[in-house]
PDB file of C-alpha atoms and ligand atoms in Angstrom:
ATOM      1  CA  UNK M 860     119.751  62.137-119.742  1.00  0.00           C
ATOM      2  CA  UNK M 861     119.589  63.381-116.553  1.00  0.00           C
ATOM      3  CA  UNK M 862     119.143  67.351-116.815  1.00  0.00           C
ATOM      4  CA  UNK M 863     119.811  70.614-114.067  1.00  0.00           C
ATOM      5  CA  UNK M 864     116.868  71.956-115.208  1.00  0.00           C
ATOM      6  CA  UNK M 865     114.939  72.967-112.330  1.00  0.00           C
ATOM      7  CA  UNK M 866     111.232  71.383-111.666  1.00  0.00           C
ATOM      8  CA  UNK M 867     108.221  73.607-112.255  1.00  0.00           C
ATOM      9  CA  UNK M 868     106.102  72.963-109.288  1.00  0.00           C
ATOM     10  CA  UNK M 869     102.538  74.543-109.916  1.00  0.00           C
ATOM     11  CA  UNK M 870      99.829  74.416-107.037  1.00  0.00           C
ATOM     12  CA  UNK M 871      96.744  76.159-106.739  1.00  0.00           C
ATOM     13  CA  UNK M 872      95.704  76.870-103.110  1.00  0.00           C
ATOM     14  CA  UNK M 873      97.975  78.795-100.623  1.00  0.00           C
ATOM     15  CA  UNK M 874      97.777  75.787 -98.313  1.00  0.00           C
ATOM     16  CA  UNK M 875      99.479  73.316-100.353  1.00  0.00           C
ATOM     17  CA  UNK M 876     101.720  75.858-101.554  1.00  0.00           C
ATOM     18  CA  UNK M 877     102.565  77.347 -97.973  1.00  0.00           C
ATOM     19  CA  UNK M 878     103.613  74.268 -96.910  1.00  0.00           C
ATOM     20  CA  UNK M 879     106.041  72.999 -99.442  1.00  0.00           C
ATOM     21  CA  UNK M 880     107.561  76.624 -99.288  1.00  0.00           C
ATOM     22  CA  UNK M 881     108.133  75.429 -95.578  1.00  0.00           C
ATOM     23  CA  UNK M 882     109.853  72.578 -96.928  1.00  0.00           C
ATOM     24  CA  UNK M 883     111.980  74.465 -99.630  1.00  0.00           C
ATOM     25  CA  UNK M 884     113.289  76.591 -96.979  1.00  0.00           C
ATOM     26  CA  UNK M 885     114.055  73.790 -94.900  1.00  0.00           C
ATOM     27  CA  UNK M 886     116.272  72.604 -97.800  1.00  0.00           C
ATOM     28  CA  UNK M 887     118.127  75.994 -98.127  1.00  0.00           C
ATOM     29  CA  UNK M 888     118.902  79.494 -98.929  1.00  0.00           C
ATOM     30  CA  UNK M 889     115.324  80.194-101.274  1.00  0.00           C
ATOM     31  CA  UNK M 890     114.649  83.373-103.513  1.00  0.00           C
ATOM     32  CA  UNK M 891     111.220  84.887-104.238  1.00  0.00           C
ATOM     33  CA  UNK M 892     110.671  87.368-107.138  1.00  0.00           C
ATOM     34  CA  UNK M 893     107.304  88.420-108.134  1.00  0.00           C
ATOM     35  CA  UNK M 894     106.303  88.259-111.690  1.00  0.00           C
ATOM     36  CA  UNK M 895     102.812  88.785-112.695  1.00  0.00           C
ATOM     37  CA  UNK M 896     100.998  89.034-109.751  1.00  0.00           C
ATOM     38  CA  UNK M 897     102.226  85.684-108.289  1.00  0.00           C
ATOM     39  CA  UNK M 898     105.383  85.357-106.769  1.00  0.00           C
ATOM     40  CA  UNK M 899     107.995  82.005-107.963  1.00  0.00           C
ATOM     41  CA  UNK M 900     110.257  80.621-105.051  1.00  0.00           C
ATOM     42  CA  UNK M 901     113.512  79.028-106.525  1.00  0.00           C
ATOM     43  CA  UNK M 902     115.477  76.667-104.112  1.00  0.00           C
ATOM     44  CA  UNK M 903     115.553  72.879-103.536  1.00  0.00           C
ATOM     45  CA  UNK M 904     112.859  70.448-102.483  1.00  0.00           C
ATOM     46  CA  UNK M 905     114.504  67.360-101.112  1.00  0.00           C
ATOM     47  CA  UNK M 906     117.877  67.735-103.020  1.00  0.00           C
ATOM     48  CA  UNK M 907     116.265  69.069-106.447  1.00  0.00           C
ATOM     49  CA  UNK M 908     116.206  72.119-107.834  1.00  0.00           C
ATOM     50  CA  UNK M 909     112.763  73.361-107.714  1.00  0.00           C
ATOM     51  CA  UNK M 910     110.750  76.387-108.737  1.00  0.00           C
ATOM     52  CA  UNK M 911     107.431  76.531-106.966  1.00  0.00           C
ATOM     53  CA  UNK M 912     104.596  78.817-107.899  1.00  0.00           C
ATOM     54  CA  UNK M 913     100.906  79.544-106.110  1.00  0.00           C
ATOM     55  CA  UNK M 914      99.093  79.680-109.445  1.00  0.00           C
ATOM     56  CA  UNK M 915      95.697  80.235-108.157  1.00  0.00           C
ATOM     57  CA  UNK M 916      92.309  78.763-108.857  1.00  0.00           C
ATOM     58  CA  UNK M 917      91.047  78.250-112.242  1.00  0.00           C
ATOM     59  CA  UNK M 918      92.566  77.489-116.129  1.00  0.00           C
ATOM     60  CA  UNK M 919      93.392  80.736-117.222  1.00  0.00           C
ATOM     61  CA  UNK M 920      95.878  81.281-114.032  1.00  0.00           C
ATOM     62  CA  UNK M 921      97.239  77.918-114.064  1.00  0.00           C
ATOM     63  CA  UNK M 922      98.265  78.600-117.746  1.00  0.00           C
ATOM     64  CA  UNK M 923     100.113  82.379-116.739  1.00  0.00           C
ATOM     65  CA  UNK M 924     101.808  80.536-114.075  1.00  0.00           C
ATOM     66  CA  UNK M 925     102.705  77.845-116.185  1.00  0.00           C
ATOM     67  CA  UNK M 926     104.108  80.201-118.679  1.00  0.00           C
ATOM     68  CA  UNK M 927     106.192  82.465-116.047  1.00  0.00           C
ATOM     69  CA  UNK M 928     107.728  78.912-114.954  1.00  0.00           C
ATOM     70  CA  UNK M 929     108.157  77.865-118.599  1.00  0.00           C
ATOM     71  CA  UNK M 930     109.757  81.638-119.965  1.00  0.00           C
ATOM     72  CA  UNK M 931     110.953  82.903-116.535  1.00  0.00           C
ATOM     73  CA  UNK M 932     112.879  79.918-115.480  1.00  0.00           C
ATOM     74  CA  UNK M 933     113.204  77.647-118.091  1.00  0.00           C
ATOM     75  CA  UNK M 934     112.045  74.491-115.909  1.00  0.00           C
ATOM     76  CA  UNK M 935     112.520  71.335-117.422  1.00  0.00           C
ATOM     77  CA  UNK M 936     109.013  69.711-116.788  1.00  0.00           C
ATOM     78  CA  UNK M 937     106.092  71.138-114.531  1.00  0.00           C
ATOM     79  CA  UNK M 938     104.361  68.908-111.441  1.00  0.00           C
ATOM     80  CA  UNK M 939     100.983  70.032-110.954  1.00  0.00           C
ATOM     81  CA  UNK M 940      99.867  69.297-107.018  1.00  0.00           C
ATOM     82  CA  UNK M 941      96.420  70.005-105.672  1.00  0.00           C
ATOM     83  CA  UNK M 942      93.179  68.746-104.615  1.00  0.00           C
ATOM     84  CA  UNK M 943      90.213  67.670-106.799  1.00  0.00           C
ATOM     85  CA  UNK M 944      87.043  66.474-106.671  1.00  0.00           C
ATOM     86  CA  UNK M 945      86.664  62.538-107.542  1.00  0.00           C
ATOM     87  CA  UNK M 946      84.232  61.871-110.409  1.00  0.00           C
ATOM     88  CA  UNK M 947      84.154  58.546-110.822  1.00  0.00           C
ATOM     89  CA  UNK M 948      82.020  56.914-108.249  1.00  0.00           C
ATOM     90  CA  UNK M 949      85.004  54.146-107.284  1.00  0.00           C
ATOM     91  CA  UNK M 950      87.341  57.547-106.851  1.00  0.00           C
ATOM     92  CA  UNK M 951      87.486  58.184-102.810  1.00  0.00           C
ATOM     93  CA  UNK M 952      88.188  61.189-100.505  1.00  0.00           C
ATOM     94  CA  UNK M 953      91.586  59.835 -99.338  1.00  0.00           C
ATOM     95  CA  UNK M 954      92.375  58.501-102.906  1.00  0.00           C
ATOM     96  CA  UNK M 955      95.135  59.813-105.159  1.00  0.00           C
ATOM     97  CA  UNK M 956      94.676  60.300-108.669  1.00  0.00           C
ATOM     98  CA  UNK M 957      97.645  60.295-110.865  1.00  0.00           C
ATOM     99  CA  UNK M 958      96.654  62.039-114.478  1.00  0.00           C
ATOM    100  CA  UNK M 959      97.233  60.195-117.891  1.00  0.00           C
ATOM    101  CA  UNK M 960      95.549  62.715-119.663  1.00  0.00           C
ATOM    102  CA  UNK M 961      93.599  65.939-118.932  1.00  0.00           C
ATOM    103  CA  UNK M 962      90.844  67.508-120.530  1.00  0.00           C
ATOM    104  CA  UNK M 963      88.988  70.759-120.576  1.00  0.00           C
ATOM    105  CA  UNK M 964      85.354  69.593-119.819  1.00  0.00           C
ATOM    106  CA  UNK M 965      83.671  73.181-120.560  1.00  0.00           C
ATOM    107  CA  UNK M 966      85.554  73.838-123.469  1.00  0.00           C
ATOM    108  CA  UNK M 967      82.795  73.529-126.371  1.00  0.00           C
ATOM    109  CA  UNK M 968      83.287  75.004-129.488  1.00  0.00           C
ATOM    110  CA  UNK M 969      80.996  73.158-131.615  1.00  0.00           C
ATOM    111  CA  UNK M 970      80.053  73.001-134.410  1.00  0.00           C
ATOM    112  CA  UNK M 971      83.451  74.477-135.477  1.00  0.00           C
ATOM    113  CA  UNK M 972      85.237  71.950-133.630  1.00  0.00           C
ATOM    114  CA  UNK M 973      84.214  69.056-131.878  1.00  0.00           C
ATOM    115  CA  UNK M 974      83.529  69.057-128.237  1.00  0.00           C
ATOM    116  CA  UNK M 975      86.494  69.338-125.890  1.00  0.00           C
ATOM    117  CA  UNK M 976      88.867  69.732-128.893  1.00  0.00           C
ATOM    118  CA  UNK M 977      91.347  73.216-128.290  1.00  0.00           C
ATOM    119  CA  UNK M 978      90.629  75.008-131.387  1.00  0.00           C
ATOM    120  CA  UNK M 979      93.110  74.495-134.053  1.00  0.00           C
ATOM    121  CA  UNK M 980      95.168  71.751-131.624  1.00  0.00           C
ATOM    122  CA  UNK M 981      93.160  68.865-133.124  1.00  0.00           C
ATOM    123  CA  UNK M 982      94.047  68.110-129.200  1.00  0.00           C
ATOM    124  CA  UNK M 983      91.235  67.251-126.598  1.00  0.00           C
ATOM    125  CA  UNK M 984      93.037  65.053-123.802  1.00  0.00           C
ATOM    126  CA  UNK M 985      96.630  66.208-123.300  1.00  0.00           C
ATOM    127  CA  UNK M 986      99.048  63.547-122.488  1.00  0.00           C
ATOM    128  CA  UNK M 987     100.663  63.552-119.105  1.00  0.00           C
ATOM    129  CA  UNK M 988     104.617  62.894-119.513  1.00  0.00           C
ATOM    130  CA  UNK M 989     105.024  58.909-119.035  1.00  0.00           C
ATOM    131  CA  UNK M 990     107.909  58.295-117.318  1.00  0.00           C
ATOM    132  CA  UNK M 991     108.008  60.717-114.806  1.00  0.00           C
ATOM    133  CA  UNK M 992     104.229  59.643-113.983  1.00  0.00           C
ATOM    134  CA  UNK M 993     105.526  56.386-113.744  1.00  0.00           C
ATOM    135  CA  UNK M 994     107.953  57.644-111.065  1.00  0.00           C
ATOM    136  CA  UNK M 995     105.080  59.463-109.718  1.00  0.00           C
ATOM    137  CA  UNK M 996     102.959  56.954-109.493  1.00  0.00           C
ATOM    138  CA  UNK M 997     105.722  54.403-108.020  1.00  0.00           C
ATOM    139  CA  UNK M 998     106.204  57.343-104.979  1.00  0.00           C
ATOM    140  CA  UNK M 999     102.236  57.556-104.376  1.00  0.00           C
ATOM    141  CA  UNK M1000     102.518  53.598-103.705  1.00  0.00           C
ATOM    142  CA  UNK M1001     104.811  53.709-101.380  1.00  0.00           C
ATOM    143  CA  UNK M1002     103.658  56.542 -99.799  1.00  0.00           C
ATOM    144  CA  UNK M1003      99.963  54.484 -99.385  1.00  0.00           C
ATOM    145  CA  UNK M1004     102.428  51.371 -97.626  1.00  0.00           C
ATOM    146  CA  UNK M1005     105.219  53.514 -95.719  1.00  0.00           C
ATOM    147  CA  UNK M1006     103.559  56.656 -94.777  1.00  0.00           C
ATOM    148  CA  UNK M1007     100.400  56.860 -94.645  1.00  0.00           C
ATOM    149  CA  UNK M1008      99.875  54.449 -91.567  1.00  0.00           C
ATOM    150  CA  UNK M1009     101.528  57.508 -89.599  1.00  0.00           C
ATOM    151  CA  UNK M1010      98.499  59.658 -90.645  1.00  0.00           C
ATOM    152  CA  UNK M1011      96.848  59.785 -87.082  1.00  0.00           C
ATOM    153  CA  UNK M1012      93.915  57.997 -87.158  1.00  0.00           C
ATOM    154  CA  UNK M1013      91.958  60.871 -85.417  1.00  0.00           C
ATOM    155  CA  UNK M1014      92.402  62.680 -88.508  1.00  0.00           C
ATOM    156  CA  UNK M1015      91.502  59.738 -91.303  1.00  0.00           C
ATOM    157  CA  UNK M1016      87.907  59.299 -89.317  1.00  0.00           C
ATOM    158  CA  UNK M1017      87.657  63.107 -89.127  1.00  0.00           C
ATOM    159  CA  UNK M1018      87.733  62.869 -93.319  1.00  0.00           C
ATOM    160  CA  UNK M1019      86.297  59.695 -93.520  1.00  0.00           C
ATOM    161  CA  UNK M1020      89.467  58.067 -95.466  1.00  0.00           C
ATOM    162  CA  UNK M1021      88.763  54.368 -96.093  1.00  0.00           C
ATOM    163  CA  UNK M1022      91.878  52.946 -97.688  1.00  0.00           C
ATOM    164  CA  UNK M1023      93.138  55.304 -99.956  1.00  0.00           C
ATOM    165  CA  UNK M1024      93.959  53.920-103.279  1.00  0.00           C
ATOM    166  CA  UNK M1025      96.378  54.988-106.537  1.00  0.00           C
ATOM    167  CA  UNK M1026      94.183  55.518-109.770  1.00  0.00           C
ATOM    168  CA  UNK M1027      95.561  56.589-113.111  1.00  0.00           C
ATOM    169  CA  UNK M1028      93.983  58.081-116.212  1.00  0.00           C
ATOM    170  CA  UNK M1029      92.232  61.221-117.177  1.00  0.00           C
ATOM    171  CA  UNK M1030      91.630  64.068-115.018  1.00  0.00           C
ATOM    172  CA  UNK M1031      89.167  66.401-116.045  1.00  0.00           C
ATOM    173  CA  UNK M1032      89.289  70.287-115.139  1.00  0.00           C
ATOM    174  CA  UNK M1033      86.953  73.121-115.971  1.00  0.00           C
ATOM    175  CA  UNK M1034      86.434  76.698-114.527  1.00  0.00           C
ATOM    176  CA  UNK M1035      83.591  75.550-111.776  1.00  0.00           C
ATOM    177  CA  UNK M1036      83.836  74.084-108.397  1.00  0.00           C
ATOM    178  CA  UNK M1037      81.577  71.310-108.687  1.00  0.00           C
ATOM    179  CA  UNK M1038      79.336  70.221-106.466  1.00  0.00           C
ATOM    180  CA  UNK M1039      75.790  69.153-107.052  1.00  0.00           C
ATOM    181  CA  UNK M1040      74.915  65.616-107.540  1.00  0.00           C
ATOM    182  CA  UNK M1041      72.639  66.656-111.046  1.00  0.00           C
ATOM    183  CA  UNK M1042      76.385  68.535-112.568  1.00  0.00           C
ATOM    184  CA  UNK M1043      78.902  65.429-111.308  1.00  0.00           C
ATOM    185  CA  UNK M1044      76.087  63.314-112.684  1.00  0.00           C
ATOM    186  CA  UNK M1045      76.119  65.117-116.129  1.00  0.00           C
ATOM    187  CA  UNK M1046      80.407  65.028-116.250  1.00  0.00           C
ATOM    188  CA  UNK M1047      80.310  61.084-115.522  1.00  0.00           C
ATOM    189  CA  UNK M1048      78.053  60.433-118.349  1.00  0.00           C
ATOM    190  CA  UNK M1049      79.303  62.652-120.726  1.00  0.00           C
ATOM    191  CA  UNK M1050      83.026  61.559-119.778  1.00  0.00           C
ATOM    192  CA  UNK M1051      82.494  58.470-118.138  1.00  0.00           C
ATOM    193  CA  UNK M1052      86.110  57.094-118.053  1.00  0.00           C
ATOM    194  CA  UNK M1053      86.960  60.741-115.823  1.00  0.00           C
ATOM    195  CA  UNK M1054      88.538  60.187-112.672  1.00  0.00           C
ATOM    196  CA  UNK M1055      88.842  63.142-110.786  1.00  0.00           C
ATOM    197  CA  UNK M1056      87.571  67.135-111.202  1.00  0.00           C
ATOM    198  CA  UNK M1057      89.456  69.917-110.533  1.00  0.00           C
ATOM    199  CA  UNK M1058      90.725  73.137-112.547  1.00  0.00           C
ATOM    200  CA  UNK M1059      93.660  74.054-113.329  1.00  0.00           C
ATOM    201  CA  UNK M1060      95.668  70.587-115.305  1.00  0.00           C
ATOM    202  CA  UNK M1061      93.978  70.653-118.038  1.00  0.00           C
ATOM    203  CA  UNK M1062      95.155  74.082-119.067  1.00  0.00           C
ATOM    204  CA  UNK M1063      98.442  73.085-118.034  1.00  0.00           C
ATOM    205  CA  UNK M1064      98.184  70.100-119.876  1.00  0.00           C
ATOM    206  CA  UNK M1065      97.772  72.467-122.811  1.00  0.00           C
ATOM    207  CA  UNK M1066     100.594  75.221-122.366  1.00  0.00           C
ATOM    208  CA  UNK M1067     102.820  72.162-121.643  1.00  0.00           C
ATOM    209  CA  UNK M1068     101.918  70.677-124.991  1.00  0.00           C
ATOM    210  CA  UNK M1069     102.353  74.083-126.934  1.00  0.00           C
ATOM    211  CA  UNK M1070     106.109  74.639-125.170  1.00  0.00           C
ATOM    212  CA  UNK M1071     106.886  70.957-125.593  1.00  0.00           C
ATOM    213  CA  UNK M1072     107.661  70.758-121.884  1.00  0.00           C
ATOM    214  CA  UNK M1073     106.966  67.296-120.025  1.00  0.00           C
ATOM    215  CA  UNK M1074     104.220  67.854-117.236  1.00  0.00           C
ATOM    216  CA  UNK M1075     102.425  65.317-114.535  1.00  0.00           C
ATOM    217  CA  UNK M1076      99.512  65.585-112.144  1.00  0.00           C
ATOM    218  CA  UNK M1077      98.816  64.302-108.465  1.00  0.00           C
ATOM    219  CA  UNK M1078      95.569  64.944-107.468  1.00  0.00           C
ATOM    220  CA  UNK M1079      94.213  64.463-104.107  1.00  0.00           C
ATOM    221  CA  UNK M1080      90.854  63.571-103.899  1.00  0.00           C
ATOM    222  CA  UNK M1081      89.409  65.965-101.161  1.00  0.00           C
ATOM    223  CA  UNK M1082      85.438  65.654-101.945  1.00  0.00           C
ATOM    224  CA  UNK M1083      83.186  63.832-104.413  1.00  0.00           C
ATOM    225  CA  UNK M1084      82.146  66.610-106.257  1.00  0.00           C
ATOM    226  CA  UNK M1085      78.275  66.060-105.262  1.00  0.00           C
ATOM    227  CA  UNK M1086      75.796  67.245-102.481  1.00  0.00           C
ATOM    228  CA  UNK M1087      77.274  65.251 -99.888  1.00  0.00           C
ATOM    229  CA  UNK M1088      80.955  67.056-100.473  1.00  0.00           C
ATOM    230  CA  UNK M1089      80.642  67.995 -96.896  1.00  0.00           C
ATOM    231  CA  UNK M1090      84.683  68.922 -96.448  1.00  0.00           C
ATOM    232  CA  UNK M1091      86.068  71.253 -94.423  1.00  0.00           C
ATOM    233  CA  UNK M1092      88.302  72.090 -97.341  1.00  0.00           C
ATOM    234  CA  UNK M1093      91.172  74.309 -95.118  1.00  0.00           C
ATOM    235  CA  UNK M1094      90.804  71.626 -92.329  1.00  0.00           C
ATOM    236  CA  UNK M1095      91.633  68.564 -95.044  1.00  0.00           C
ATOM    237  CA  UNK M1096      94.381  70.771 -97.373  1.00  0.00           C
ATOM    238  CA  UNK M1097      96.046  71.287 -93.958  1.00  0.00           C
ATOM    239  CA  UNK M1098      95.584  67.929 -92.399  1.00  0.00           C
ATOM    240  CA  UNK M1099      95.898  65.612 -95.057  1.00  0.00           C
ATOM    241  CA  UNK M1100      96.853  67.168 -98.589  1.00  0.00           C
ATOM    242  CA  UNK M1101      99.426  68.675 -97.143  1.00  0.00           C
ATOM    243  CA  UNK M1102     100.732  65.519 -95.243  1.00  0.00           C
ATOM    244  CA  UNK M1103     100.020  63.395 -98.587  1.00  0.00           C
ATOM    245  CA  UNK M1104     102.144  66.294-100.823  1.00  0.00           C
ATOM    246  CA  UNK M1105     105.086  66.615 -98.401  1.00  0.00           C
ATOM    247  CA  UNK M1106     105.433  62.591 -98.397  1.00  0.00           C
ATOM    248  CA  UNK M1107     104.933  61.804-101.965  1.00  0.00           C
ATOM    249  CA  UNK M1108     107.487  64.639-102.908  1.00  0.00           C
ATOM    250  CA  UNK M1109     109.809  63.691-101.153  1.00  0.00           C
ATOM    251  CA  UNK M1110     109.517  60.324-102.331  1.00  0.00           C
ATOM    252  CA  UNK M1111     109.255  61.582-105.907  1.00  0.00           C
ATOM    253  CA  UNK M1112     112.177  64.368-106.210  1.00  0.00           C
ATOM    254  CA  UNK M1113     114.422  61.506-103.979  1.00  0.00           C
ATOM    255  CA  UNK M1114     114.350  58.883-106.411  1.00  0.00           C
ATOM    256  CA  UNK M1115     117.274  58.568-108.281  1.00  0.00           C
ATOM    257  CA  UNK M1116     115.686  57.282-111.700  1.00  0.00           C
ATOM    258  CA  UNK M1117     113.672  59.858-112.521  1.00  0.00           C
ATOM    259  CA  UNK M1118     114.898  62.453-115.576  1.00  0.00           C
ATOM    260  CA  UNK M1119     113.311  65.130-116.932  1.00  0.00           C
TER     261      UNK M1119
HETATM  262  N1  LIG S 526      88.892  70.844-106.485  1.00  0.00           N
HETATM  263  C1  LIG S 526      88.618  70.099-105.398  1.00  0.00           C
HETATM  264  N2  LIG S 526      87.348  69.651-105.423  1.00  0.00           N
HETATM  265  C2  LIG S 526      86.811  70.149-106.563  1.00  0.00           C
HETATM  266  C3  LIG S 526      85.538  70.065-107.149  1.00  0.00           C
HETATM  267  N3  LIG S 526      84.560  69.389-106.550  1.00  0.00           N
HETATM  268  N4  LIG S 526      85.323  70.709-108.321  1.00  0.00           N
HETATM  269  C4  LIG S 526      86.323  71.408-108.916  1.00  0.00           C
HETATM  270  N5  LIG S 526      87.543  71.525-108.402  1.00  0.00           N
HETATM  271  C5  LIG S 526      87.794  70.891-107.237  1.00  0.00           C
END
């Protein structure tokens, strides 16, 4: 079933968002109304219908931006785009991390619940929605082979990008920037199968799962979460997030299998 619905597209950072609302316009007549602090830009992004929200940093404003895209605009599935950290020491800067699941890593309410469970959800790792990952994931693939070669290479030595690489699985977000080898150190061996840190999906993940709406992540990996996370974090959303999110959009929202 293919649906109208429009796509929920929820990004953190004014960068990233900034320049896909450069895009949206690009693609037509857009409309901006400003609901809870945060304004929601409806148009199209390459051909689809999209609604695109800055959420801000952190869980609890990824899940009211969620919402407003969920009860304002009835989007059929929500794409969560940012940065992150990677925690997993094969995880690069330059690497893109697709999520499987996402998990809350400071949520602890023990010994009520066990760790990382939502109360009363029985639900620690929220499932990312399979087939449009798929298609996500298929789009971040050919965006390493077709596009990224075009990334000048002034700008992959500035950030140190080796050859980027696809990875899959859980993404873990929690309401800290981290960076300090002693708390990345303490995430990988409390969560060792965690591929990337950041803070927003997780909550997503969760309002997603409590509206029965279909979400997916993309995750660029910007620093590795430890002392050496030396990034010029405007410099790299600018220079390469925002390259990686324009390409692998468009690659996403243009092919013609995907449904929500
Ligand atoms: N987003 C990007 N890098 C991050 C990090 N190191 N920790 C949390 N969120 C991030």
């Amino acid at each position: 079933m293919t649906s109208t619905r429009p796509f929920g597209i929820l990004v953190p950072l004014a960068e990233e968002a900034e320049a896909l609302f450069a895009l949206m316009q690009e693609d037509g007549a857009t409309k901006t109304h400003r609901i809870g602090g945060r304004d929601y830009h409806t148009g199209h992004l390459f051909g689809r219908p999209c609604v695109l929200t800055l959420s801000r940093v952190g869980k609890v404003a990824a899940a009211t931006a969620a919402v407003g895209l969920i009860h304002e605009y009835a989007v059929g599935a929500i794409l969560n785009v940012g940065v992150a950290g990677g925690a997993a020491t094969s995880v690069k800067v330059g690497d893109i991390v697709v999520g499987e699941t996402m998990l809350q890593h400071d949520l602890d309410a023990r010994p009520i619940f066990p760790r990382y469970e939502v109360p009363l959800t029985g639900v620690s790792r929220f499932s990312a929605d399979a087939a449009i990952s798929e298609n996500l994931s298929q789009a971040v693939l050919d965006f390493l082979t077709e596009d990224l070669p075009a990334l000048p290479a002034e700008i992959r030595d500035q950030f140190a990008l080796a050859s980027p690489r696809l990875h899959q699985g859980l993404i873990i977000s929690g309401d800290q920037f981290v960076n300090g080898h002693d708390a990345v150190a303490a995430l990988r061996h409390d969560l060792p199968d965690a591929l990337a840190i950041e803070m927003e999906s997780g909550a997503i993940g969760q309002v997603c799962h409590d509206y029965g709406i279909p979400c997916a992540v993309l995750r660029i990996i910007s620093d590795s979460a430890d002392d050496n996370a030396h990034v010029d974090f405007p410099a790299f959303l600018r220079a390469v997030a925002s390259y990686y999110s324009h390409h692998i959009l468009r690659r996403f929202l243009t092919r013609a299998d995907w449904t929500l």
